[in-house]
Every structure is written in C-alpha cells, then in structure tokens.
C-alpha cells in the first residue's frame, strides 16, 4: 500500500517514513505541500498523512486542493497541541481521521490499519453496488455504518454457495441485495430467479417450485419444469419465505439437504444445483415458536443472515438515495430535478415507514406533479398519513390521536420525535462535558463513530 507523508518537519518525516517502511508500507515523503500535490496528481497513493499546520499551506487547504484535483486517497491529519480545531475542520471537509502529536508508533500503525480496512470495505461496497447496474445501485446507498456492514458481509458471502437469509421490513431492498449477491457469485453467468411465496395460492405454489407431470392434477396437460429445475446452476430467491405452507417447508428442506426435487405427481427424483437465498419481513423465530415455521428449515436457511435496517434508522443514507432517485426521475421526465435544502432536511428526518420504496415513490410523485423548479417540502406531502413516524407503516387510529391529545401533545409522532432528539442532544452534551470537550472521547463514551457524532451535532444542533 502506497503512502505519502506531507510535513514541513524533516525529522518527523524521516522517523515516520522509517516506522512505516518497517510496517510494510511503500512510503514517500514531501516537505512542501505544493510538491506533494504535484506528486499526488501524477502518482497513485492509497493513504496520505498530512500535517495540519504548515508555512505555505495548511492541511485544510491541502485537502481541498487535493480533492478538487480528483484525489481519492484517504487523508489522515496530524495535529500538534492547539491545532485540534483545524484537524476537526479537516475531518468535516472529508479527512478520514487525525493523529495528535506527539503520537506513539502503535497509535500510528493502528490508525493506518483502520484506514486500510475502511478503504478495503469501500472498494468492496463499490464493487457490490456497481454489480447492480446503473438503474438499481441507488437502492444500496451505504453512507451509514449499518449498511456498510451489511454490504461488506454480503460481498464476502457472495463468493460461497451457502444459503443466506435476508431480513428487513418491506421496501428495504431485500431483492436488490439478493441480485447483487448473485452477480458477485461464481454463478453470475447463470440465471437469477425470484418467486414471492406469498403471491401464489398454496395449491399452485408446489407446482411452481417443483414442477409437475402430465395428469398430476386437473389442467396438467403435460410435463412442466418448476423453478428449481429452471434455476439449475443459478440462484433462486424465495421471497416472503415466512408464508411458505408447512407441507412445502418439508419438501424445501429436502431440496436443501439432498439437492434433489420430485415433480408433483412424479416418482423420480431429479438432481438440481441451485444456490438458495431466502427473504422475509416476518420474524421467523416467532413463527417457529408458534409452530408456523419448521425449526429445522429455519436453521438450514439461517446459515448467514443479512438484516437490512429500516430507513428511519439510517438517515445518513437518505441524501444519497434522494440524489439517485432525482437523477432517475430527471432521465424519465427529460428535465432536471433538484431538491431544496429545506426539503432535504425534512426528508432526511422523515420516518419513511415504507422505507426505500416509499422514498422512491415520493420523489417520482413530486417530480411529476411539481412545477418544474426545485422541489419544496410541500411537494412531498409528508403529512398525508403515511409519514406518521411510528415505523410500521400504519396510520394512527382515532383513539391513538385522542390519546395523544389527552396527553398534551398536538402532533403525536412529532412530539415523540422531538423528545427523542432532545434525549440525544442531552446525551451528547453530557458526553462532551465528561470528556472535557474532546469529541473523539465523547464519541467513544456514546458508542458511536466520530463521523456519526459530527452528523448528529450538525443535525440537532449541538454547539
């Protein structure tokens, strides 16, 4: 991994270079930030260690120039006592992290290893997202840590033939993720097939999955292959697996265990080689407890679980999703589609009970019905009953609203949202006080990343 050190202190450059060369890095060093920018424009670096305070150009200016020139390396700032604010300003501009001088050798190498891991994860996520094609990759925006974790695990499991259970609320993009796993798998040259187990009547579902022979039932005029045979050597997604009837659950388990199917009405078993992915919005553990889902099938499907968090739990992803859907709407309508800052703020803080699907539909509706100018908050009709903030997609009943009114609230969910934000703000203030204003320590006390802390401090806001 190539690394560039930018610092006007010759002694520090030399000692850092020796340390990092011993750690296995390919190290270059520059004392002049202008020369460093020239090298960065013609050479490829993975990481850049840059001092915050330099005579000719400070670290923030260097970062801005480097990014403006198209530089993609992760930047880690180095700050001496009294320059922490400049380092934090650089992080707000997009620097990955900062080191406080004087630093210990193990502190430097640990920070760089974390940066390497983040860069590896970014590349894998980009690979996963690009595998979807331009029309769909916006559904897998991964600015939030939760989504980055999901995509990182998906990229690893895609290479193997194991079954995967994808869980998450309706509209979170479970099929999109399943298609991405297929396209990253060794089966990508073969077909991807999806079936919604809840959309087909029980009496027809067995024939759809396993096929049938002539005369197996009324209307079976000839032999017919099922989806397992059609998906041979490819991938089959069983969507809404929680709605699969119990008798078919036993037959599915046989396929997973023995790799063979038997057509309805047939006697002969047929070998199939199918990678099975399953998706559900239902909590299968509870279905197992109620006797509605076989425990042995659940454990067989649940080898690796990927849980897609609801959109309300990852507001960092909303701006990226909005940008993607706005571009998509602009292409369809033939004119630019933009969103005002106030609308962006309102959309980011909306609960989105219908998740990504609801957000996509809201952007399309607003773009179609808008006047052609930048879309305002009112264009999205956020208060029309499905943005209630209760997270389950159901409208409040009259009794719910009466209870809210009797409790002294005039907006119900909005009051709850403001209470949650107030608690968050107080927790951040207490953590900052306990850490003496050190944001890194405050983030550690709160159990969140420094980047997430910055995001919340801007959103609430906290000064």
Short mmCIF file of C-alpha atoms in Angstrom, two decimals:
data_model
loop_
_atom_site.label_atom_id
_atom_site.label_comp_id
_atom_site.label_asym_id
_atom_site.label_seq_id
_atom_site.Cartn_x
_atom_site.Cartn_y
_atom_site.Cartn_z
CA UNK A 1 0.00 0.00 0.00
CA UNK A 2 1.42 3.37 -1.07
CA UNK A 3 1.55 6.18 1.46
CA UNK A 4 2.57 9.85 1.20
CA UNK A 5 3.75 11.90 4.19
CA UNK A 6 3.31 15.68 3.90
CA UNK A 7 5.02 17.62 6.73
CA UNK A 8 7.47 20.51 6.86
CA UNK A 9 9.32 18.90 9.81
CA UNK A 10 12.20 16.94 8.23
CA UNK A 11 12.88 14.96 11.42
CA UNK A 12 9.28 13.84 11.71
CA UNK A 13 9.15 12.89 8.02
CA UNK A 14 12.22 10.71 8.39
CA UNK A 15 11.14 8.97 11.60
CA UNK A 16 7.63 8.34 10.27
CA UNK A 17 8.99 7.02 6.98
CA UNK A 18 11.28 4.55 8.78
CA UNK A 19 8.47 3.42 11.07
CA UNK A 20 6.01 2.86 8.25
CA UNK A 21 8.52 1.20 5.94
CA UNK A 22 9.19 -1.32 8.71
CA UNK A 23 5.41 -1.83 8.92
CA UNK A 24 5.34 -2.81 5.25
CA UNK A 25 4.20 0.40 3.57
CA UNK A 26 5.63 1.88 0.36
CA UNK A 27 6.41 5.35 1.73
CA UNK A 28 7.10 8.67 0.01
CA UNK A 29 7.56 11.99 1.82
CA UNK A 30 7.36 15.68 0.89
CA UNK A 31 8.08 18.77 2.97
CA UNK A 32 6.44 21.18 0.52
CA UNK A 33 2.65 20.78 0.13
CA UNK A 34 2.80 22.19 -3.43
CA UNK A 35 5.29 19.50 -4.41
CA UNK A 36 3.12 16.92 -2.64
CA UNK A 37 0.09 17.98 -4.69
CA UNK A 38 2.12 17.69 -7.90
CA UNK A 39 3.21 14.18 -6.97
CA UNK A 40 -0.32 13.20 -5.96
CA UNK A 41 -1.57 14.37 -9.37
CA UNK A 42 0.81 12.03 -11.25
CA UNK A 43 1.24 9.12 -8.81
CA UNK A 44 -1.30 6.88 -7.11
CA UNK A 45 -1.40 6.87 -3.30
CA UNK A 46 -3.73 4.92 -1.03
CA UNK A 47 -3.15 6.98 2.15
CA UNK A 48 -1.83 10.47 2.84
CA UNK A 49 -0.56 11.64 6.24
CA UNK A 50 -0.70 15.45 6.23
CA UNK A 51 0.29 17.99 8.88
CA UNK A 52 -2.43 20.48 9.81
CA UNK A 53 -0.11 23.49 10.19
CA UNK A 54 2.49 24.16 7.50
CA UNK A 55 4.01 27.53 6.47
CA UNK A 56 2.96 27.59 2.82
CA UNK A 57 -0.39 25.80 3.00
CA UNK A 58 -2.39 24.44 5.92
CA UNK A 59 -3.86 20.95 5.99
CA UNK A 60 -7.43 22.04 5.21
CA UNK A 61 -6.29 23.96 2.10
CA UNK A 62 -4.21 20.95 1.04
CA UNK A 63 -7.23 18.67 1.44
CA UNK A 64 -9.45 20.98 -0.62
CA UNK A 65 -6.87 21.28 -3.41
CA UNK A 66 -6.25 17.54 -3.42
CA UNK A 67 -9.97 16.70 -3.65
CA UNK A 68 -10.54 19.39 -6.30
CA UNK A 69 -7.83 17.71 -8.40
CA UNK A 70 -9.71 14.42 -8.14
CA UNK A 71 -7.59 12.77 -5.45
CA UNK A 72 -9.19 9.66 -3.92
CA UNK A 73 -6.72 8.62 -1.20
CA UNK A 74 -7.78 8.64 2.45
CA UNK A 75 -6.27 11.61 4.31
CA UNK A 76 -5.20 11.41 7.93
CA UNK A 77 -4.31 14.73 9.51
CA UNK A 78 -1.54 15.26 12.07
CA UNK A 79 -2.11 17.99 14.65
CA UNK A 80 0.04 19.38 17.43
CA UNK A 81 -1.31 20.82 20.67
CA UNK A 82 -3.57 23.77 19.97
CA UNK A 83 -4.44 22.77 16.40
CA UNK A 84 -7.17 20.22 17.17
CA UNK A 85 -9.86 22.54 15.81
CA UNK A 86 -8.07 22.66 12.46
CA UNK A 87 -7.88 18.87 12.40
CA UNK A 88 -11.60 18.62 13.13
CA UNK A 89 -12.28 21.19 10.41
CA UNK A 90 -10.35 18.95 8.02
CA UNK A 91 -12.49 15.99 9.05
CA UNK A 92 -15.59 18.00 8.30
CA UNK A 93 -14.09 18.59 4.86
CA UNK A 94 -13.69 14.85 4.34
CA UNK A 95 -10.47 13.77 6.11
CA UNK A 96 -10.74 10.24 7.49
CA UNK A 97 -9.09 10.74 10.90
CA UNK A 98 -6.41 12.67 12.74
CA UNK A 99 -3.41 11.88 14.92
CA UNK A 100 -2.42 14.10 17.83
CA UNK A 101 1.28 14.88 18.13
CA UNK A 102 3.32 13.52 19.75
CA UNK A 103 1.98 10.08 18.84
CA UNK A 104 3.15 6.60 19.73
CA UNK A 105 4.28 4.21 16.96
CA UNK A 106 1.48 1.74 17.75
CA UNK A 107 -1.08 4.56 17.57
CA UNK A 108 0.08 5.47 14.06
CA UNK A 109 0.03 1.91 12.75
CA UNK A 110 -3.34 1.18 14.36
CA UNK A 111 -4.89 4.26 12.75
CA UNK A 112 -3.46 3.30 9.37
CA UNK A 113 -4.71 -0.28 9.67
CA UNK A 114 -8.20 1.02 10.41
CA UNK A 115 -7.97 3.29 7.38
CA UNK A 116 -6.84 0.35 5.23
CA UNK A 117 -9.81 -1.69 6.42
CA UNK A 118 -12.17 1.17 5.64
CA UNK A 119 -10.70 1.56 2.16
CA UNK A 120 -10.96 -2.19 1.51
CA UNK A 121 -14.58 -2.08 2.65
CA UNK A 122 -15.27 0.93 0.41
CA UNK A 123 -13.87 -0.89 -2.62
CA UNK A 124 -15.93 -4.00 -1.89
CA UNK A 125 -19.08 -1.94 -1.40
CA UNK A 126 -18.44 -0.10 -4.67
CA UNK A 127 -17.97 -3.44 -6.39
CA UNK A 128 -21.20 -4.71 -4.88
CA UNK A 129 -23.12 -1.59 -5.86
CA UNK A 130 -21.70 -1.46 -9.39
CA UNK A 131 -22.71 -5.08 -9.87
CA UNK A 132 -26.34 -3.99 -9.78
CA UNK A 133 -26.15 -1.78 -12.85
CA UNK A 134 -26.87 1.93 -13.09
CA UNK A 135 -30.62 1.54 -12.75
CA UNK A 136 -30.59 -0.05 -9.32
CA UNK A 137 -27.43 0.81 -7.42
CA UNK A 138 -29.04 3.78 -5.67
CA UNK A 139 -31.08 1.34 -3.58
CA UNK A 140 -27.87 0.27 -1.86
CA UNK A 141 -26.56 3.63 -0.69
CA UNK A 142 -24.21 2.87 2.17
CA UNK A 143 -23.18 6.02 3.99
CA UNK A 144 -24.39 4.62 7.30
CA UNK A 145 -22.26 2.18 9.25
CA UNK A 146 -25.17 -0.30 9.42
CA UNK A 147 -25.47 -0.50 5.63
CA UNK A 148 -21.72 -0.66 5.13
CA UNK A 149 -21.62 -3.65 7.47
CA UNK A 150 -24.43 -5.37 5.53
CA UNK A 151 -22.74 -4.85 2.17
CA UNK A 152 -19.35 -5.89 3.48
CA UNK A 153 -20.78 -9.18 4.74
CA UNK A 154 -22.78 -9.64 1.52
CA UNK A 155 -19.63 -9.25 -0.59
CA UNK A 156 -17.90 -11.93 1.48
CA UNK A 157 -20.73 -14.45 1.49
CA UNK A 158 -21.41 -13.96 -2.24
CA UNK A 159 -18.32 -16.00 -3.13
CA UNK A 160 -19.61 -19.09 -1.34
CA UNK A 161 -22.51 -21.42 -2.06
CA UNK A 162 -24.14 -21.16 1.34
CA UNK A 163 -27.78 -20.26 1.89
CA UNK A 164 -28.47 -16.70 3.02
CA UNK A 165 -31.48 -15.37 4.91
CA UNK A 166 -32.18 -11.71 4.13
CA UNK A 167 -34.44 -9.98 6.62
CA UNK A 168 -35.87 -6.50 6.86
CA UNK A 169 -39.07 -4.52 6.65
CA UNK A 170 -40.99 -4.26 3.39
CA UNK A 171 -39.34 -1.83 1.00
CA UNK A 172 -35.80 -2.03 2.37
CA UNK A 173 -34.38 -3.63 -0.80
CA UNK A 174 -34.11 -7.34 0.01
CA UNK A 175 -34.45 -8.48 -3.61
CA UNK A 176 -31.97 -5.81 -4.73
CA UNK A 177 -29.43 -7.20 -2.27
CA UNK A 178 -30.16 -10.78 -3.38
CA UNK A 179 -29.50 -9.84 -7.02
CA UNK A 180 -26.23 -8.20 -6.01
CA UNK A 181 -25.12 -11.35 -4.19
CA UNK A 182 -25.88 -13.39 -7.29
CA UNK A 183 -23.93 -11.06 -9.57
CA UNK A 184 -20.88 -11.27 -7.32
CA UNK A 185 -21.09 -15.05 -7.07
CA UNK A 186 -19.45 -17.72 -9.27
CA UNK A 187 -22.98 -18.35 -10.62
CA UNK A 188 -23.28 -14.86 -12.10
CA UNK A 189 -23.19 -16.20 -15.67
CA UNK A 190 -26.27 -18.30 -14.96
CA UNK A 191 -29.79 -17.12 -14.24
CA UNK A 192 -31.28 -15.36 -11.21
CA UNK A 193 -34.88 -16.37 -10.45
CA UNK A 194 -37.16 -14.86 -7.81
CA UNK A 195 -40.56 -16.04 -6.56
CA UNK A 196 -42.81 -14.39 -3.99
CA UNK A 197 -44.16 -17.22 -1.85
CA UNK A 198 -47.00 -15.02 -0.57
CA UNK A 199 -48.26 -14.07 -4.04
CA UNK A 200 -49.13 -17.56 -5.33
CA UNK A 201 -52.01 -19.71 -4.00
CA UNK A 202 -50.85 -22.66 -1.89
CA UNK A 203 -52.26 -25.25 -4.31
CA UNK A 204 -50.21 -23.82 -7.18
CA UNK A 205 -47.03 -22.98 -5.31
CA UNK A 206 -45.75 -26.56 -5.16
CA UNK A 207 -46.08 -26.90 -8.94
CA UNK A 208 -44.33 -23.54 -9.44
CA UNK A 209 -41.39 -24.62 -7.32
CA UNK A 210 -41.01 -28.30 -8.20
CA UNK A 211 -42.88 -28.71 -11.49
CA UNK A 212 -45.44 -31.41 -12.33
CA UNK A 213 -46.04 -34.35 -14.62
CA UNK A 214 -48.89 -34.80 -17.01
CA UNK A 215 -52.14 -35.68 -15.25
CA UNK A 216 -50.89 -34.74 -11.79
CA UNK A 217 -53.97 -32.57 -11.32
CA UNK A 218 -56.80 -31.11 -13.33
CA UNK A 219 -55.35 -28.94 -16.07
CA UNK A 220 -51.90 -30.59 -16.05
CA UNK A 221 -51.91 -31.37 -19.77
CA UNK A 222 -48.19 -32.05 -19.95
CA UNK A 223 -44.95 -32.25 -18.02
CA UNK A 224 -43.68 -28.93 -16.72
CA UNK A 225 -40.39 -28.00 -15.06
CA UNK A 226 -40.51 -25.99 -11.85
CA UNK A 227 -38.36 -23.05 -10.80
CA UNK A 228 -35.77 -25.26 -9.09
CA UNK A 229 -35.08 -27.04 -12.37
CA UNK A 230 -35.14 -23.80 -14.37
CA UNK A 231 -32.70 -22.20 -11.92
CA UNK A 232 -30.24 -25.13 -12.12
CA UNK A 233 -26.64 -23.89 -11.68
CA UNK A 234 -28.03 -20.44 -10.88
CA UNK A 235 -29.63 -18.66 -7.92
CA UNK A 236 -33.22 -18.87 -6.66
CA UNK A 237 -34.64 -16.25 -4.30
CA UNK A 238 -37.57 -17.40 -2.19
CA UNK A 239 -39.11 -14.08 -1.20
CA UNK A 240 -41.53 -13.92 1.76
CA UNK A 241 -40.35 -17.37 2.83
CA UNK A 242 -42.33 -16.97 6.05
CA UNK A 243 -45.54 -17.51 4.04
CA UNK A 244 -44.46 -20.91 2.69
CA UNK A 245 -47.02 -23.59 3.75
CA UNK A 246 -45.79 -26.16 6.26
CA UNK A 247 -46.10 -29.11 3.87
CA UNK A 248 -43.91 -27.33 1.32
CA UNK A 249 -41.42 -26.40 4.02
CA UNK A 250 -40.62 -30.11 4.45
CA UNK A 251 -40.09 -30.50 0.69
CA UNK A 252 -37.89 -27.41 0.56
CA UNK A 253 -35.77 -28.81 3.38
CA UNK A 254 -35.29 -31.99 1.34
CA UNK A 255 -34.02 -29.93 -1.60
CA UNK A 256 -31.57 -28.06 0.60
CA UNK A 257 -30.32 -31.20 2.32
CA UNK A 258 -30.19 -33.62 -0.62
CA UNK A 259 -30.07 -31.39 -3.71
CA UNK A 260 -32.95 -33.13 -5.46
CA UNK A 261 -36.60 -32.42 -6.27
CA UNK A 262 -39.61 -34.53 -7.22
CA UNK A 263 -42.23 -33.11 -9.56
CA UNK A 264 -45.85 -33.11 -8.42
CA UNK A 265 -47.33 -36.46 -9.40
CA UNK A 266 -43.92 -37.85 -10.34
CA UNK A 267 -41.92 -40.70 -8.82
CA UNK A 268 -38.40 -40.00 -9.97
CA UNK A 269 -36.11 -37.65 -8.07
CA UNK A 270 -34.15 -35.12 -10.11
CA UNK A 271 -30.82 -33.65 -9.06
CA UNK A 272 -30.59 -29.84 -9.03
CA UNK A 273 -27.70 -27.49 -8.28
CA UNK A 274 -29.30 -24.27 -7.05
CA UNK A 275 -28.00 -21.60 -4.68
CA UNK A 276 -30.98 -20.67 -2.48
CA UNK A 277 -31.45 -17.22 -1.00
CA UNK A 278 -34.49 -16.53 1.21
CA UNK A 279 -36.02 -13.23 2.24
CA UNK A 280 -38.69 -12.29 4.75
CA UNK A 281 -40.20 -9.31 6.50
CA UNK A 282 -41.58 -11.60 9.22
CA UNK A 283 -39.70 -12.56 12.40
CA UNK A 284 -39.19 -16.27 11.68
CA UNK A 285 -38.08 -17.05 15.23
CA UNK A 286 -41.56 -16.12 16.46
CA UNK A 287 -43.15 -18.16 13.66
CA UNK A 288 -41.08 -21.14 14.83
CA UNK A 289 -42.29 -20.65 18.41
CA UNK A 290 -45.90 -20.59 17.18
CA UNK A 291 -45.42 -23.76 15.16
CA UNK A 292 -45.97 -21.91 11.87
CA UNK A 293 -42.44 -22.45 10.57
CA UNK A 294 -40.25 -25.54 10.85
CA UNK A 295 -37.30 -25.07 13.20
CA UNK A 296 -35.06 -27.37 11.11
CA UNK A 297 -35.77 -25.36 7.95
CA UNK A 298 -35.15 -22.08 9.79
CA UNK A 299 -31.73 -23.24 10.97
CA UNK A 300 -30.91 -24.53 7.49
CA UNK A 301 -31.80 -21.18 5.90
CA UNK A 302 -30.25 -19.06 8.62
CA UNK A 303 -26.63 -20.06 7.90
CA UNK A 304 -25.80 -16.41 7.18
CA UNK A 305 -28.26 -13.65 7.95
CA UNK A 306 -28.20 -10.22 6.35
CA UNK A 307 -30.53 -7.73 8.03
CA UNK A 308 -31.40 -4.58 6.12
CA UNK A 309 -32.17 -1.83 8.65
CA UNK A 310 -35.21 0.39 8.07
CA UNK A 311 -34.57 3.78 6.56
CA UNK A 312 -35.54 5.62 9.75
CA UNK A 313 -32.54 4.02 11.48
CA UNK A 314 -30.07 5.20 8.83
CA UNK A 315 -30.86 8.83 7.96
CA UNK A 316 -27.32 9.29 6.66
CA UNK A 317 -28.37 7.28 3.59
CA UNK A 318 -31.36 9.47 2.69
CA UNK A 319 -29.45 12.26 0.85
CA UNK A 320 -27.68 9.74 -1.39
CA UNK A 321 -30.93 7.92 -2.13
CA UNK A 322 -32.64 11.21 -2.92
CA UNK A 323 -29.88 12.19 -5.33
CA UNK A 324 -30.15 8.84 -7.10
CA UNK A 325 -33.94 8.91 -7.42
CA UNK A 326 -33.87 12.56 -8.51
CA UNK A 327 -31.43 11.69 -11.32
CA UNK A 328 -33.62 8.74 -12.30
CA UNK A 329 -36.73 10.97 -12.36
CA UNK A 330 -34.90 13.61 -14.41
CA UNK A 331 -33.97 10.99 -17.01
CA UNK A 332 -37.56 9.82 -17.28
CA UNK A 333 -39.10 13.31 -17.40
CA UNK A 334 -36.50 14.93 -19.60
CA UNK A 335 -35.75 17.88 -17.32
CA UNK A 336 -33.56 18.47 -14.24
CA UNK A 337 -34.98 17.50 -10.84
CA UNK A 338 -33.48 19.21 -7.78
CA UNK A 339 -34.46 19.40 -4.12
CA UNK A 340 -34.21 22.49 -1.91
CA UNK A 341 -32.07 22.33 1.27
CA UNK A 342 -35.15 22.72 3.49
CA UNK A 343 -36.88 19.83 1.72
CA UNK A 344 -33.71 17.73 2.00
CA UNK A 345 -33.66 18.36 5.75
CA UNK A 346 -37.34 17.44 6.13
CA UNK A 347 -36.96 14.29 4.03
CA UNK A 348 -33.89 13.23 6.00
CA UNK A 349 -35.80 13.49 9.28
CA UNK A 350 -38.97 11.81 7.99
CA UNK A 351 -39.67 8.33 9.37
CA UNK A 352 -40.34 6.61 5.98
CA UNK A 353 -42.45 3.67 7.19
CA UNK A 354 -42.40 2.33 3.62
CA UNK A 355 -38.61 2.58 3.56
CA UNK A 356 -36.65 2.98 0.30
CA UNK A 357 -39.65 2.02 -1.84
CA UNK A 358 -41.73 4.81 -0.28
CA UNK A 359 -38.91 7.32 -0.72
CA UNK A 360 -38.52 6.40 -4.38
CA UNK A 361 -42.26 6.76 -5.00
CA UNK A 362 -42.34 10.09 -3.14
CA UNK A 363 -39.57 11.54 -5.32
CA UNK A 364 -41.23 10.30 -8.51
CA UNK A 365 -44.61 11.71 -7.47
CA UNK A 366 -43.13 15.09 -6.50
CA UNK A 367 -41.14 15.29 -9.73
CA UNK A 368 -44.22 14.50 -11.86
CA UNK A 369 -46.57 16.89 -10.05
CA UNK A 370 -44.03 19.66 -9.38
CA UNK A 371 -43.94 22.95 -11.24
CA UNK A 372 -40.51 22.35 -12.75
CA UNK A 373 -38.50 24.29 -10.18
CA UNK A 374 -36.59 22.85 -7.20
CA UNK A 375 -38.83 20.55 -5.17
CA UNK A 376 -40.02 22.03 -1.86
CA UNK A 377 -41.09 20.19 1.29
CA UNK A 378 -44.77 20.69 0.39
CA UNK A 379 -44.26 18.83 -2.91
CA UNK A 380 -43.64 15.59 -0.99
CA UNK A 381 -46.88 15.64 1.07
CA UNK A 382 -45.11 14.26 4.13
CA UNK A 383 -48.10 14.86 6.39
CA UNK A 384 -50.62 12.82 4.40
CA UNK A 385 -50.95 9.98 6.87
CA UNK A 386 -48.18 7.61 5.84
CA UNK A 387 -45.32 9.52 7.36
CA UNK A 388 -46.55 9.07 10.88
CA UNK A 389 -43.24 8.16 12.40
CA UNK A 390 -44.48 5.01 14.10
CA UNK A 391 -42.22 2.93 11.92
CA UNK A 392 -44.74 0.25 10.99
CA UNK A 393 -46.47 1.83 8.01
CA UNK A 394 -49.89 2.03 9.72
CA UNK A 395 -51.89 5.21 10.16
CA UNK A 396 -52.82 6.31 13.64
CA UNK A 397 -56.35 5.37 14.66
CA UNK A 398 -58.75 7.94 16.13
CA UNK A 399 -58.11 6.50 19.58
CA UNK A 400 -54.36 6.95 19.04
CA UNK A 401 -54.89 10.58 18.15
CA UNK A 402 -57.26 11.10 21.08
CA UNK A 403 -54.69 9.61 23.42
CA UNK A 404 -52.02 11.93 22.01
CA UNK A 405 -54.29 14.92 22.50
CA UNK A 406 -55.21 13.92 26.03
CA UNK A 407 -51.52 13.56 26.81
CA UNK A 408 -50.99 17.20 25.95
CA UNK A 409 -49.37 16.62 22.53
CA UNK A 410 -50.58 18.42 19.43
CA UNK A 411 -48.75 16.31 16.88
CA UNK A 412 -48.37 12.85 18.39
CA UNK A 413 -45.41 11.41 16.46
CA UNK A 414 -43.79 14.81 16.00
CA UNK A 415 -43.79 15.24 19.77
CA UNK A 416 -42.15 11.83 20.18
CA UNK A 417 -39.55 12.73 17.55
CA UNK A 418 -38.67 15.95 19.32
CA UNK A 419 -38.41 14.11 22.63
CA UNK A 420 -36.01 11.57 21.13
CA UNK A 421 -33.90 14.36 19.64
CA UNK A 422 -33.87 16.14 22.99
CA UNK A 423 -32.61 12.98 24.73
CA UNK A 424 -29.94 12.53 22.03
CA UNK A 425 -28.82 16.13 22.40
CA UNK A 426 -28.58 15.89 26.19
CA UNK A 427 -26.58 12.64 25.93
CA UNK A 428 -24.12 14.30 23.54
CA UNK A 429 -23.77 17.34 25.79
CA UNK A 430 -23.11 15.13 28.82
CA UNK A 431 -20.52 13.12 26.90
CA UNK A 432 -18.77 16.29 25.74
CA UNK A 433 -18.75 17.62 29.29
CA UNK A 434 -17.39 14.34 30.66
CA UNK A 435 -14.63 14.28 28.03
CA UNK A 436 -13.67 17.91 28.52
CA UNK A 437 -14.82 18.78 25.01
CA UNK A 438 -12.78 16.03 23.33
CA UNK A 439 -15.09 14.86 20.54
CA UNK A 440 -13.25 11.61 19.94
CA UNK A 441 -13.59 10.61 23.61
CA UNK A 442 -17.22 11.76 23.59
CA UNK A 443 -17.96 9.54 20.59
CA UNK A 444 -16.31 6.62 22.38
CA UNK A 445 -18.40 7.24 25.51
CA UNK A 446 -21.56 7.27 23.38
CA UNK A 447 -20.56 4.12 21.49
CA UNK A 448 -20.71 5.81 18.07
CA UNK A 449 -18.15 6.79 15.44
CA UNK A 450 -16.64 10.27 15.34
CA UNK A 451 -18.27 10.84 11.94
CA UNK A 452 -21.70 9.91 13.35
CA UNK A 453 -21.13 12.30 16.26
CA UNK A 454 -20.38 15.14 13.81
CA UNK A 455 -23.53 14.30 11.87
CA UNK A 456 -25.71 14.36 14.99
CA UNK A 457 -24.12 17.57 16.28
CA UNK A 458 -24.96 19.30 12.99
CA UNK A 459 -28.48 17.86 12.86
CA UNK A 460 -29.65 18.59 16.39
CA UNK A 461 -27.63 21.04 16.55
CA UNK A 462 -25.11 20.91 19.40
CA UNK A 463 -22.58 23.71 19.93
#
